PDB file of C-alpha atoms in Angstrom:
ATOM      1  CA  MET B   1     -86.415 -91.850 -49.922  1.00 64.00           C
ATOM      2  CA  THR B   2     -83.934 -93.008 -47.268  1.00 87.00           C
ATOM      3  CA  LEU B   3     -82.478 -90.350 -44.989  1.00 96.00           C
ATOM      4  CA  ALA B   4     -78.672 -90.355 -44.960  1.00 98.00           C
ATOM      5  CA  ILE B   5     -76.697 -89.131 -41.957  1.00 98.00           C
ATOM      6  CA  GLY B   6     -73.437 -87.219 -42.135  1.00 98.00           C
ATOM      7  CA  LEU B   7     -71.113 -85.902 -39.440  1.00 98.00           C
ATOM      8  CA  SER B   8     -69.165 -82.677 -39.088  1.00 98.00           C
ATOM      9  CA  LEU B   9     -65.448 -83.395 -38.857  1.00 98.00           C
ATOM     10  CA  PRO B  10     -63.346 -82.577 -35.801  1.00 98.00           C
ATOM     11  CA  GLN B  11     -62.341 -78.986 -36.542  1.00 98.00           C
ATOM     12  CA  LEU B  12     -62.774 -76.641 -33.577  1.00 98.00           C
ATOM     13  CA  GLY B  13     -60.734 -76.425 -30.408  1.00 95.00           C
ATOM     14  CA  GLU B  14     -57.146 -76.950 -29.291  1.00 94.00           C
ATOM     15  CA  HIS B  15     -57.718 -80.669 -28.660  1.00 95.00           C
ATOM     16  CA  VAL B  16     -58.269 -81.561 -32.347  1.00 98.00           C
ATOM     17  CA  ASP B  17     -55.238 -83.228 -33.922  1.00 97.00           C
ATOM     18  CA  ALA B  18     -54.393 -85.188 -37.079  1.00 98.00           C
ATOM     19  CA  GLY B  19     -54.850 -88.566 -35.422  1.00 98.00           C
ATOM     20  CA  ALA B  20     -58.321 -87.650 -34.198  1.00 98.00           C
ATOM     21  CA  VAL B  21     -59.392 -86.421 -37.646  1.00 98.00           C
ATOM     22  CA  ARG B  22     -58.027 -89.529 -39.387  1.00 98.00           C
ATOM     23  CA  ALA B  23     -59.624 -91.961 -36.938  1.00 98.00           C
ATOM     24  CA  PHE B  24     -62.940 -90.078 -36.960  1.00 98.00           C
ATOM     25  CA  ALA B  25     -63.124 -89.992 -40.764  1.00 98.00           C
ATOM     26  CA  THR B  26     -62.208 -93.633 -41.322  1.00 98.00           C
ATOM     27  CA  SER B  27     -64.516 -94.835 -38.549  1.00 98.00           C
ATOM     28  CA  ALA B  28     -67.429 -92.779 -39.880  1.00 98.00           C
ATOM     29  CA  GLU B  29     -66.983 -94.290 -43.322  1.00 98.00           C
ATOM     30  CA  GLU B  30     -66.698 -97.853 -42.007  1.00 98.00           C
ATOM     31  CA  LEU B  31     -69.798 -97.480 -39.827  1.00 98.00           C
ATOM     32  CA  GLY B  32     -71.941 -96.293 -42.735  1.00 98.00           C
ATOM     33  CA  PHE B  33     -72.238 -92.541 -42.278  1.00 98.00           C
ATOM     34  CA  SER B  34     -72.753 -90.896 -45.654  1.00 98.00           C
ATOM     35  CA  SER B  35     -70.754 -87.684 -45.476  1.00 98.00           C
ATOM     36  CA  LEU B  36     -68.178 -85.573 -43.632  1.00 99.00           C
ATOM     37  CA  TRP B  37     -68.503 -81.794 -43.306  1.00 98.00           C
ATOM     38  CA  VAL B  38     -66.492 -78.680 -42.484  1.00 98.00           C
ATOM     39  CA  GLN B  39     -67.302 -75.051 -41.747  1.00 98.00           C
ATOM     40  CA  GLU B  40     -65.201 -71.911 -42.189  1.00 98.00           C
ATOM     41  CA  HIS B  41     -64.091 -69.363 -39.621  1.00 95.00           C
ATOM     42  CA  LEU B  42     -60.880 -67.310 -39.633  1.00 96.00           C
ATOM     43  CA  PHE B  43     -60.043 -65.902 -36.226  1.00 94.00           C
ATOM     44  CA  TYR B  44     -61.474 -65.029 -32.806  1.00 92.00           C
ATOM     45  CA  PRO B  45     -61.752 -61.278 -32.212  1.00 90.00           C
ATOM     46  CA  GLU B  46     -61.639 -60.622 -28.478  1.00 87.00           C
ATOM     47  CA  GLU B  47     -63.944 -57.621 -28.984  1.00 84.00           C
ATOM     48  CA  ASN B  48     -66.594 -59.052 -31.304  1.00 84.00           C
ATOM     49  CA  GLU B  49     -69.460 -56.718 -32.217  1.00 86.00           C
ATOM     50  CA  SER B  50     -71.163 -58.868 -34.864  1.00 88.00           C
ATOM     51  CA  ILE B  51     -74.523 -60.502 -34.202  1.00 77.00           C
ATOM     52  CA  TYR B  52     -73.617 -64.152 -33.879  1.00 71.00           C
ATOM     53  CA  GLY B  53     -75.545 -67.125 -35.165  1.00 61.00           C
ATOM     54  CA  GLY B  54     -78.810 -65.280 -35.697  1.00 55.00           C
ATOM     55  CA  ARG B  55     -79.364 -65.362 -31.925  1.00 56.00           C
ATOM     56  CA  HIS B  56     -78.951 -61.626 -31.192  1.00 55.00           C
ATOM     57  CA  THR B  57     -75.782 -62.088 -29.185  1.00 63.00           C
ATOM     58  CA  THR B  58     -72.178 -61.050 -29.718  1.00 71.00           C
ATOM     59  CA  SER B  59     -70.816 -63.810 -27.473  1.00 78.00           C
ATOM     60  CA  VAL B  60     -68.961 -66.357 -29.620  1.00 87.00           C
ATOM     61  CA  HIS B  61     -68.392 -69.960 -28.539  1.00 91.00           C
ATOM     62  CA  PRO B  62     -64.853 -70.539 -27.167  1.00 93.00           C
ATOM     63  CA  ALA B  63     -64.334 -73.528 -29.483  1.00 95.00           C
ATOM     64  CA  TYR B  64     -63.812 -70.959 -32.251  1.00 94.00           C
ATOM     65  CA  ARG B  65     -60.525 -69.890 -30.669  1.00 95.00           C
ATOM     66  CA  SER B  66     -58.860 -72.566 -32.813  1.00 97.00           C
ATOM     67  CA  VAL B  67     -60.246 -73.612 -36.202  1.00 98.00           C
ATOM     68  CA  LEU B  68     -58.636 -75.923 -38.772  1.00 98.00           C
ATOM     69  CA  GLY B  69     -58.706 -74.498 -42.309  1.00 98.00           C
ATOM     70  CA  ALA B  70     -61.753 -75.694 -44.223  1.00 98.00           C
ATOM     71  CA  THR B  71     -60.394 -76.749 -47.622  1.00 98.00           C
ATOM     72  CA  GLU B  72     -57.242 -78.231 -46.088  1.00 98.00           C
ATOM     73  CA  LEU B  73     -59.357 -80.295 -43.695  1.00 98.00           C
ATOM     74  CA  MET B  74     -61.564 -81.518 -46.544  1.00 98.00           C
ATOM     75  CA  ALA B  75     -58.477 -82.557 -48.516  1.00 98.00           C
ATOM     76  CA  PHE B  76     -57.066 -84.457 -45.530  1.00 98.00           C
ATOM     77  CA  ALA B  77     -60.373 -86.234 -44.908  1.00 98.00           C
ATOM     78  CA  ALA B  78     -60.656 -87.143 -48.596  1.00 98.00           C
ATOM     79  CA  ALA B  79     -57.157 -88.652 -48.481  1.00 98.00           C
ATOM     80  CA  CYS B  80     -58.108 -90.721 -45.405  1.00 98.00           C
ATOM     81  CA  THR B  81     -61.264 -92.173 -46.990  1.00 98.00           C
ATOM     82  CA  ARG B  82     -62.435 -93.785 -50.218  1.00 98.00           C
ATOM     83  CA  THR B  83     -66.162 -93.373 -50.799  1.00 98.00           C
ATOM     84  CA  ILE B  84     -67.755 -91.017 -48.261  1.00 98.00           C
ATOM     85  CA  THR B  85     -68.955 -87.600 -49.464  1.00 98.00           C
ATOM     86  CA  ILE B  86     -66.849 -84.595 -48.409  1.00 98.00           C
ATOM     87  CA  GLY B  87     -68.680 -81.291 -48.061  1.00 98.00           C
ATOM     88  CA  SER B  88     -68.544 -77.726 -46.776  1.00 98.00           C
ATOM     89  CA  SER B  89     -71.366 -76.405 -44.647  1.00 97.00           C
ATOM     90  CA  ILE B  90     -70.379 -73.754 -45.204  1.00 96.00           C
ATOM     91  CA  LEU B  91     -67.537 -71.803 -46.801  1.00 98.00           C
ATOM     92  CA  VAL B  92     -68.036 -68.047 -46.374  1.00 97.00           C
ATOM     93  CA  ALA B  93     -68.254 -66.415 -49.800  1.00 97.00           C
ATOM     94  CA  GLY B  94     -66.701 -63.154 -48.623  1.00 97.00           C
ATOM     95  CA  TYR B  95     -63.393 -64.838 -47.826  1.00 98.00           C
ATOM     96  CA  HIS B  96     -62.829 -65.996 -51.411  1.00 98.00           C
ATOM     97  CA  ARG B  97     -62.379 -64.855 -54.983  1.00 98.00           C
ATOM     98  CA  PRO B  98     -63.724 -66.871 -57.911  1.00 98.00           C
ATOM     99  CA  VAL B  99     -60.625 -68.215 -59.700  1.00 98.00           C
ATOM    100  CA  GLU B 100     -58.959 -69.154 -56.407  1.00 98.00           C
ATOM    101  CA  LEU B 101     -62.104 -70.847 -55.097  1.00 98.00           C
ATOM    102  CA  ALA B 102     -62.835 -72.637 -58.371  1.00 98.00           C
ATOM    103  CA  GLN B 103     -59.300 -74.070 -58.401  1.00 98.00           C
ATOM    104  CA  ARG B 104     -59.451 -75.218 -54.760  1.00 98.00           C
ATOM    105  CA  LEU B 105     -62.825 -76.893 -55.156  1.00 98.00           C
ATOM    106  CA  SER B 106     -61.954 -78.485 -58.509  1.00 98.00           C
ATOM    107  CA  THR B 107     -58.783 -79.869 -56.953  1.00 98.00           C
ATOM    108  CA  LEU B 108     -60.785 -81.326 -54.068  1.00 98.00           C
ATOM    109  CA  ASP B 109     -63.295 -82.867 -56.461  1.00 98.00           C
ATOM    110  CA  LEU B 110     -60.517 -84.294 -58.624  1.00 98.00           C
ATOM    111  CA  LEU B 111     -58.442 -85.749 -55.778  1.00 97.00           C
ATOM    112  CA  SER B 112     -61.491 -87.184 -54.002  1.00 98.00           C
ATOM    113  CA  GLY B 113     -62.784 -88.871 -57.147  1.00 98.00           C
ATOM    114  CA  GLY B 114     -65.869 -86.680 -57.464  1.00 98.00           C
ATOM    115  CA  ARG B 115     -67.031 -86.737 -53.832  1.00 98.00           C
ATOM    116  CA  LEU B 116     -67.337 -82.995 -53.181  1.00 98.00           C
ATOM    117  CA  VAL B 117     -70.401 -80.986 -52.160  1.00 98.00           C
ATOM    118  CA  ALA B 118     -69.546 -77.279 -52.270  1.00 98.00           C
ATOM    119  CA  GLY B 119     -71.480 -75.309 -49.673  1.00 98.00           C
ATOM    120  CA  LEU B 120     -71.425 -71.508 -49.547  1.00 97.00           C
ATOM    121  CA  GLY B 121     -73.017 -68.939 -47.274  1.00 95.00           C
ATOM    122  CA  ALA B 122     -72.943 -65.200 -46.648  1.00 93.00           C
ATOM    123  CA  GLY B 123     -71.406 -65.441 -43.163  1.00 92.00           C
ATOM    124  CA  TRP B 124     -72.142 -63.280 -40.125  1.00 89.00           C
ATOM    125  CA  SER B 125     -68.828 -61.826 -38.904  1.00 93.00           C
ATOM    126  CA  ASP B 126     -68.240 -58.196 -39.846  1.00 93.00           C
ATOM    127  CA  GLU B 127     -64.778 -58.459 -38.269  1.00 94.00           C
ATOM    128  CA  GLU B 128     -63.761 -61.320 -40.550  1.00 95.00           C
ATOM    129  CA  HIS B 129     -65.159 -59.591 -43.632  1.00 96.00           C
ATOM    130  CA  ALA B 130     -63.174 -56.474 -42.722  1.00 95.00           C
ATOM    131  CA  LEU B 131     -60.054 -58.614 -42.418  1.00 95.00           C
ATOM    132  CA  MET B 132     -60.636 -59.784 -46.011  1.00 96.00           C
ATOM    133  CA  ASP B 133     -61.339 -56.224 -47.251  1.00 96.00           C
ATOM    134  CA  VAL B 134     -64.993 -57.033 -48.002  1.00 96.00           C
ATOM    135  CA  ASP B 135     -67.826 -54.656 -47.129  1.00 95.00           C
ATOM    136  CA  PRO B 136     -70.310 -56.821 -45.197  1.00 92.00           C
ATOM    137  CA  ARG B 137     -73.188 -54.678 -46.489  1.00 92.00           C
ATOM    138  CA  SER B 138     -72.545 -56.025 -50.005  1.00 95.00           C
ATOM    139  CA  ARG B 139     -71.901 -59.645 -49.036  1.00 93.00           C
ATOM    140  CA  GLY B 140     -75.179 -60.983 -50.435  1.00 94.00           C
ATOM    141  CA  ARG B 141     -74.747 -59.443 -53.891  1.00 96.00           C
ATOM    142  CA  ARG B 142     -71.073 -60.341 -53.869  1.00 97.00           C
ATOM    143  CA  MET B 143     -71.892 -63.943 -53.010  1.00 97.00           C
ATOM    144  CA  GLY B 144     -74.358 -64.284 -55.879  1.00 97.00           C
ATOM    145  CA  GLU B 145     -71.785 -62.975 -58.309  1.00 98.00           C
ATOM    146  CA  LEU B 146     -69.074 -65.212 -56.834  1.00 98.00           C
ATOM    147  CA  VAL B 147     -71.178 -68.312 -57.492  1.00 98.00           C
ATOM    148  CA  ARG B 148     -71.823 -67.280 -61.092  1.00 98.00           C
ATOM    149  CA  ALA B 149     -68.122 -66.546 -61.630  1.00 98.00           C
ATOM    150  CA  VAL B 150     -67.057 -69.892 -60.132  1.00 98.00           C
ATOM    151  CA  GLN B 151     -69.530 -71.664 -62.400  1.00 98.00           C
ATOM    152  CA  ALA B 152     -68.003 -69.821 -65.351  1.00 98.00           C
ATOM    153  CA  CYS B 153     -64.553 -71.063 -64.268  1.00 98.00           C
ATOM    154  CA  TRP B 154     -65.888 -74.617 -64.192  1.00 98.00           C
ATOM    155  CA  GLY B 155     -67.377 -74.258 -67.672  1.00 98.00           C
ATOM    156  CA  PRO B 156     -65.698 -74.487 -71.081  1.00 98.00           C
ATOM    157  CA  ASP B 157     -62.428 -72.666 -71.728  1.00 98.00           C
ATOM    158  CA  PRO B 158     -61.681 -69.941 -72.495  1.00 98.00           C
ATOM    159  CA  VAL B 159     -63.314 -68.417 -69.422  1.00 98.00           C
ATOM    160  CA  GLU B 160     -64.276 -64.754 -69.312  1.00 98.00           C
ATOM    161  CA  PHE B 161     -66.366 -62.913 -66.714  1.00 98.00           C
ATOM    162  CA  GLU B 162     -67.226 -59.307 -65.977  1.00 98.00           C
ATOM    163  CA  GLY B 163     -69.334 -58.197 -63.008  1.00 98.00           C
ATOM    164  CA  GLU B 164     -69.703 -55.653 -60.249  1.00 98.00           C
ATOM    165  CA  PHE B 165     -67.146 -57.302 -57.951  1.00 98.00           C
ATOM    166  CA  PHE B 166     -65.079 -59.630 -60.143  1.00 98.00           C
ATOM    167  CA  SER B 167     -63.417 -59.492 -63.524  1.00 98.00           C
ATOM    168  CA  ILE B 168     -61.781 -62.525 -65.141  1.00 98.00           C
ATOM    169  CA  PRO B 169     -59.866 -61.888 -68.371  1.00 98.00           C
ATOM    170  CA  ARG B 170     -60.157 -64.383 -71.217  1.00 98.00           C
ATOM    171  CA  SER B 171     -58.307 -67.333 -69.682  1.00 98.00           C
ATOM    172  CA  ILE B 172     -57.761 -71.065 -69.428  1.00 98.00           C
ATOM    173  CA  VAL B 173     -58.953 -72.063 -65.939  1.00 98.00           C
ATOM    174  CA  ARG B 174     -58.176 -75.656 -64.999  1.00 98.00           C
ATOM    175  CA  PRO B 175     -58.533 -78.249 -63.610  1.00 98.00           C
ATOM    176  CA  LYS B 176     -62.240 -78.679 -64.166  1.00 98.00           C
ATOM    177  CA  PRO B 177     -64.181 -80.644 -61.537  1.00 98.00           C
ATOM    178  CA  VAL B 178     -64.846 -84.343 -62.062  1.00 98.00           C
ATOM    179  CA  GLN B 179     -68.583 -83.828 -61.459  1.00 98.00           C
ATOM    180  CA  GLN B 180     -70.180 -82.085 -64.402  1.00 95.00           C
ATOM    181  CA  PRO B 181     -71.461 -79.523 -64.987  1.00 95.00           C
ATOM    182  CA  HIS B 182     -70.171 -78.897 -61.454  1.00 97.00           C
ATOM    183  CA  PRO B 183     -70.169 -80.373 -57.934  1.00 98.00           C
ATOM    184  CA  PRO B 184     -73.499 -79.957 -56.133  1.00 98.00           C
ATOM    185  CA  LEU B 185     -73.795 -76.441 -54.735  1.00 98.00           C
ATOM    186  CA  LEU B 186     -75.228 -76.158 -51.218  1.00 98.00           C
ATOM    187  CA  SER B 187     -76.711 -72.975 -49.797  1.00 97.00           C
ATOM    188  CA  GLY B 188     -76.704 -71.923 -46.178  1.00 89.00           C
ATOM    189  CA  LEU B 189     -78.985 -68.941 -46.879  1.00 93.00           C
ATOM    190  CA  ARG B 190     -82.234 -68.439 -44.965  1.00 90.00           C
ATOM    191  CA  SER B 191     -83.560 -64.880 -45.539  1.00 91.00           C
ATOM    192  CA  ALA B 192     -86.186 -64.087 -48.171  1.00 93.00           C
ATOM    193  CA  THR B 193     -83.434 -62.766 -50.459  1.00 94.00           C
ATOM    194  CA  GLY B 194     -81.325 -65.801 -49.597  1.00 95.00           C
ATOM    195  CA  LEU B 195     -84.116 -68.144 -50.655  1.00 96.00           C
ATOM    196  CA  LYS B 196     -84.283 -66.329 -54.010  1.00 96.00           C
ATOM    197  CA  ARG B 197     -80.525 -66.772 -54.455  1.00 97.00           C
ATOM    198  CA  THR B 198     -80.777 -70.419 -53.455  1.00 98.00           C
ATOM    199  CA  ALA B 199     -83.534 -71.029 -56.001  1.00 97.00           C
ATOM    200  CA  ALA B 200     -81.535 -69.308 -58.746  1.00 97.00           C
ATOM    201  CA  LEU B 201     -78.023 -70.639 -58.120  1.00 97.00           C
ATOM    202  CA  PHE B 202     -77.917 -73.709 -55.867  1.00 98.00           C
ATOM    203  CA  ASP B 203     -78.823 -77.392 -55.874  1.00 98.00           C
ATOM    204  CA  ILE B 204     -79.181 -78.046 -52.126  1.00 98.00           C
ATOM    205  CA  TRP B 205     -80.620 -76.049 -49.226  1.00 98.00           C
ATOM    206  CA  ASN B 206     -79.098 -76.587 -45.761  1.00 98.00           C
ATOM    207  CA  PRO B 207     -81.075 -74.920 -42.930  1.00 96.00           C
ATOM    208  CA  SER B 208     -80.277 -75.605 -39.286  1.00 92.00           C
ATOM    209  CA  SER B 209     -83.769 -75.366 -37.800  1.00 91.00           C
ATOM    210  CA  GLY B 210     -87.468 -75.266 -38.587  1.00 93.00           C
ATOM    211  CA  SER B 211     -90.643 -77.277 -38.235  1.00 96.00           C
ATOM    212  CA  PRO B 212     -91.574 -79.658 -41.060  1.00 97.00           C
ATOM    213  CA  GLU B 213     -94.371 -77.282 -42.048  1.00 97.00           C
ATOM    214  CA  ALA B 214     -92.061 -74.240 -42.209  1.00 96.00           C
ATOM    215  CA  LEU B 215     -89.393 -76.131 -44.138  1.00 97.00           C
ATOM    216  CA  LEU B 216     -91.907 -77.447 -46.659  1.00 97.00           C
ATOM    217  CA  GLU B 217     -93.339 -73.945 -47.100  1.00 97.00           C
ATOM    218  CA  GLN B 218     -89.880 -72.508 -47.794  1.00 97.00           C
ATOM    219  CA  LEU B 219     -89.100 -75.311 -50.227  1.00 97.00           C
ATOM    220  CA  GLU B 220     -92.347 -74.531 -52.034  1.00 97.00           C
ATOM    221  CA  THR B 221     -91.361 -70.850 -52.183  1.00 96.00           C
ATOM    222  CA  MET B 222     -88.078 -71.807 -53.825  1.00 97.00           C
ATOM    223  CA  ARG B 223     -89.836 -74.199 -56.211  1.00 96.00           C
ATOM    224  CA  GLU B 224     -92.009 -71.332 -57.442  1.00 96.00           C
ATOM    225  CA  LEU B 225     -88.939 -69.130 -57.903  1.00 96.00           C
ATOM    226  CA  ARG B 226     -86.869 -71.783 -59.659  1.00 96.00           C
ATOM    227  CA  SER B 227     -86.604 -72.083 -63.421  1.00 92.00           C
ATOM    228  CA  GLU B 228     -88.884 -74.747 -64.873  1.00 90.00           C
ATOM    229  CA  ASP B 229     -86.038 -76.811 -66.354  1.00 91.00           C
ATOM    230  CA  ALA B 230     -84.077 -76.988 -63.085  1.00 94.00           C
ATOM    231  CA  SER B 231     -84.205 -79.987 -60.765  1.00 95.00           C
ATOM    232  CA  PRO B 232     -85.996 -79.452 -57.435  1.00 96.00           C
ATOM    233  CA  ILE B 233     -83.963 -78.065 -54.550  1.00 97.00           C
ATOM    234  CA  ARG B 234     -82.699 -80.886 -52.323  1.00 98.00           C
ATOM    235  CA  LEU B 235     -82.988 -80.532 -48.542  1.00 98.00           C
ATOM    236  CA  PHE B 236     -80.045 -81.288 -46.226  1.00 98.00           C
ATOM    237  CA  LEU B 237     -81.053 -80.467 -42.652  1.00 98.00           C
ATOM    238  CA  ARG B 238     -78.481 -79.628 -39.976  1.00 97.00           C
ATOM    239  CA  SER B 239     -78.673 -80.931 -36.391  1.00 97.00           C
ATOM    240  CA  TYR B 240     -76.618 -79.905 -33.361  1.00 97.00           C
ATOM    241  CA  LEU B 241     -75.829 -82.122 -30.403  1.00 98.00           C
ATOM    242  CA  GLN B 242     -75.214 -78.765 -28.738  1.00 97.00           C
ATOM    243  CA  ARG B 243     -75.657 -75.439 -30.492  1.00 94.00           C
ATOM    244  CA  PRO B 244     -72.835 -72.879 -30.499  1.00 92.00           C
ATOM    245  CA  THR B 245     -75.218 -70.445 -28.821  1.00 89.00           C
ATOM    246  CA  ASP B 246     -75.920 -72.852 -25.932  1.00 91.00           C
ATOM    247  CA  ASP B 247     -73.996 -72.204 -22.719  1.00 91.00           C
ATOM    248  CA  VAL B 248     -70.859 -74.282 -22.261  1.00 94.00           C
ATOM    249  CA  GLY B 249     -71.761 -76.969 -19.753  1.00 95.00           C
ATOM    250  CA  SER B 250     -75.445 -76.958 -20.655  1.00 94.00           C
ATOM    251  CA  GLY B 251     -75.201 -80.347 -22.339  1.00 94.00           C
ATOM    252  CA  GLY B 252     -77.253 -79.285 -25.339  1.00 96.00           C
ATOM    253  CA  GLN B 253     -79.943 -81.502 -26.815  1.00 96.00           C
ATOM    254  CA  GLY B 254     -77.646 -84.537 -27.109  1.00 97.00           C
ATOM    255  CA  ILE B 255     -78.433 -87.695 -29.038  1.00 97.00           C
ATOM    256  CA  ASP B 256     -82.098 -87.701 -27.999  1.00 97.00           C
ATOM    257  CA  GLY B 257     -82.515 -84.244 -29.489  1.00 96.00           C
ATOM    258  CA  VAL B 258     -80.953 -85.386 -32.753  1.00 97.00           C
ATOM    259  CA  ARG B 259     -83.542 -88.156 -32.850  1.00 97.00           C
ATOM    260  CA  THR B 260     -86.216 -85.447 -32.836  1.00 96.00           C
ATOM    261  CA  ASP B 261     -84.421 -83.753 -35.730  1.00 97.00           C
ATOM    262  CA  ILE B 262     -84.416 -87.075 -37.615  1.00 97.00           C
ATOM    263  CA  ARG B 263     -88.206 -87.124 -37.419  1.00 96.00           C
ATOM    264  CA  THR B 264     -88.339 -83.521 -38.626  1.00 97.00           C
ATOM    265  CA  ALA B 265     -86.013 -84.355 -41.524  1.00 97.00           C
ATOM    266  CA  LEU B 266     -88.123 -87.344 -42.553  1.00 96.00           C
ATOM    267  CA  ALA B 267     -91.359 -85.338 -42.341  1.00 97.00           C
ATOM    268  CA  ALA B 268     -89.873 -82.552 -44.477  1.00 97.00           C
ATOM    269  CA  GLY B 269     -88.511 -84.947 -47.105  1.00 97.00           C
ATOM    270  CA  ALA B 270     -84.833 -84.259 -46.408  1.00 97.00           C
ATOM    271  CA  GLU B 271     -82.200 -86.413 -48.086  1.00 97.00           C
ATOM    272  CA  HIS B 272     -79.508 -85.771 -45.527  1.00 98.00           C
ATOM    273  CA  LEU B 273     -79.136 -84.914 -41.848  1.00 98.00           C
ATOM    274  CA  ILE B 274     -75.767 -83.360 -40.914  1.00 98.00           C
ATOM    275  CA  VAL B 275     -74.953 -83.886 -37.222  1.00 98.00           C
ATOM    276  CA  GLU B 276     -72.607 -81.319 -35.628  1.00 98.00           C
ATOM    277  CA  PRO B 277     -70.560 -82.465 -32.581  1.00 98.00           C
ATOM    278  CA  ASN B 278     -67.973 -79.627 -32.456  1.00 98.00           C
ATOM    279  CA  PHE B 279     -69.775 -77.649 -29.724  1.00 97.00           C
ATOM    280  CA  TRP B 280     -70.834 -80.670 -27.667  1.00 97.00           C
ATOM    281  CA  ASP B 281     -69.540 -80.584 -24.083  1.00 97.00           C
ATOM    282  CA  GLU B 282     -68.584 -84.241 -24.435  1.00 96.00           C
ATOM    283  CA  MET B 283     -65.920 -83.500 -27.058  1.00 97.00           C
ATOM    284  CA  ARG B 284     -62.989 -82.619 -24.786  1.00 95.00           C
ATOM    285  CA  SER B 285     -60.042 -84.651 -26.090  1.00 97.00           C
ATOM    286  CA  PRO B 286     -58.711 -86.423 -29.195  1.00 98.00           C
ATOM    287  CA  ASN B 287     -59.952 -89.715 -27.752  1.00 98.00           C
ATOM    288  CA  ASP B 288     -63.481 -88.302 -27.452  1.00 98.00           C
ATOM    289  CA  TRP B 289     -63.380 -87.585 -31.179  1.00 98.00           C
ATOM    290  CA  VAL B 290     -62.010 -91.038 -31.982  1.00 98.00           C
ATOM    291  CA  ASP B 291     -64.929 -92.629 -30.108  1.00 98.00           C
ATOM    292  CA  ALA B 292     -67.617 -90.257 -31.409  1.00 98.00           C
ATOM    293  CA  PRO B 293     -68.665 -92.058 -34.647  1.00 98.00           C
ATOM    294  CA  ALA B 294     -69.263 -95.305 -32.753  1.00 98.00           C
ATOM    295  CA  ARG B 295     -71.297 -93.440 -30.121  1.00 98.00           C
ATOM    296  CA  LEU B 296     -73.369 -91.729 -32.802  1.00 98.00           C
ATOM    297  CA  ALA B 297     -73.902 -94.916 -34.829  1.00 98.00           C
ATOM    298  CA  VAL B 298     -77.112 -95.486 -32.823  1.00 97.00           C
ATOM    299  CA  LEU B 299     -78.589 -92.809 -35.090  1.00 97.00           C
ATOM    300  CA  LEU B 300     -78.033 -95.087 -38.076  1.00 96.00           C
ATOM    301  CA  ASP B 301     -80.005 -97.782 -36.263  1.00 93.00           C
ATOM    302  CA  ASP B 302     -82.774 -95.246 -35.615  1.00 91.00           C
ATOM    303  CA  ILE B 303     -83.019 -94.524 -39.336  1.00 89.00           C
ATOM    304  CA  ALA B 304     -83.245 -98.238 -40.080  1.00 83.00           C
ATOM    305  CA  ASP B 305     -85.984 -98.691 -37.446  1.00 83.00           C
ATOM    306  CA  LEU B 306     -87.999 -95.744 -38.750  1.00 80.00           C
ATOM    307  CA  SER B 307     -87.725 -97.053 -42.309  1.00 63.00           C
ATOM    308  CA  THR B 308     -88.801-100.605 -41.445  1.00 56.00           C
ATOM    309  CA  PRO B 309     -92.591-100.026 -41.116  1.00 52.00           C
ATOM    310  CA  ALA B 310     -92.804 -98.281 -44.492  1.00 45.00           C
ATOM    311  CA  THR B 311     -90.790-101.074 -46.099  1.00 40.00           C
ATOM    312  CA  ALA B 312     -92.941-103.744 -44.514  1.00 40.00           C
ATOM    313  CA  SER B 313     -96.232-102.132 -45.531  1.00 40.00           C
ATOM    314  CA  ALA B 314     -94.987-101.647 -49.090  1.00 41.00           C
ATOM    315  CA  SER B 315     -94.203-105.331 -49.402  1.00 35.00           C
TER     316      SER B 315
END
């Protein structure tokens, strides 16, 4: 299996503008990157008390002071491109309700010609959940029900759903997505309960760290939990040029560090590596974003080089 490489779109920071997004998206597609990705964040509380990024800190990266809306950014990128996959890694389930989310994602899938991957996660910000009138203590259960309700909306009409958090009266819910039975669902969940939900409800797992051995062990756990007639969970690994929990000015792991993640992805059998530049110190202006796909295209060469020995030996 060949490892594909995708890029997170320009989304965070005051320096991101329409021209940078358009040039980045079109360049990425022309150079041969496989996908473009967004995340979701609502606002920047100046007194944040939530544990951020699983790193036991409440200090949030300053790039989050300005964030382009996730579904709007996906729609813009889809309009700028023709064939590249457009995905969310991730949308936060607590900020959405099922009929609204089903309509937005179906519209994206329809207008992009069936190029959507719909990623969902539980999120970490108690402040943002409070803003959306969602109790963060119930976000896991609520997320599981949201996914089931969205799938019901994407199924045959009339749609009807009754659960703990959501109730949909007997209704016509359209448009339906182009991809059937639905666009691939990607999970950003990592806890033991999250792995159970991923096995039950999702098609793709998208962790942001782990050794090949740990990733393979977690995939095996989900395989054992998954129904026998379901396809195996696909692995999309995430890589950061600089993590949001790294100090600004630290430089992060850079391109060389991503090369290490490529080897991890190959060893774990991943289909996709998503490279995140939004927190990289080197992204300081629209022009930096315009130039970024060409700078990162060396990673595509790395994949080709790593694949060559296996191809040669097979022949």
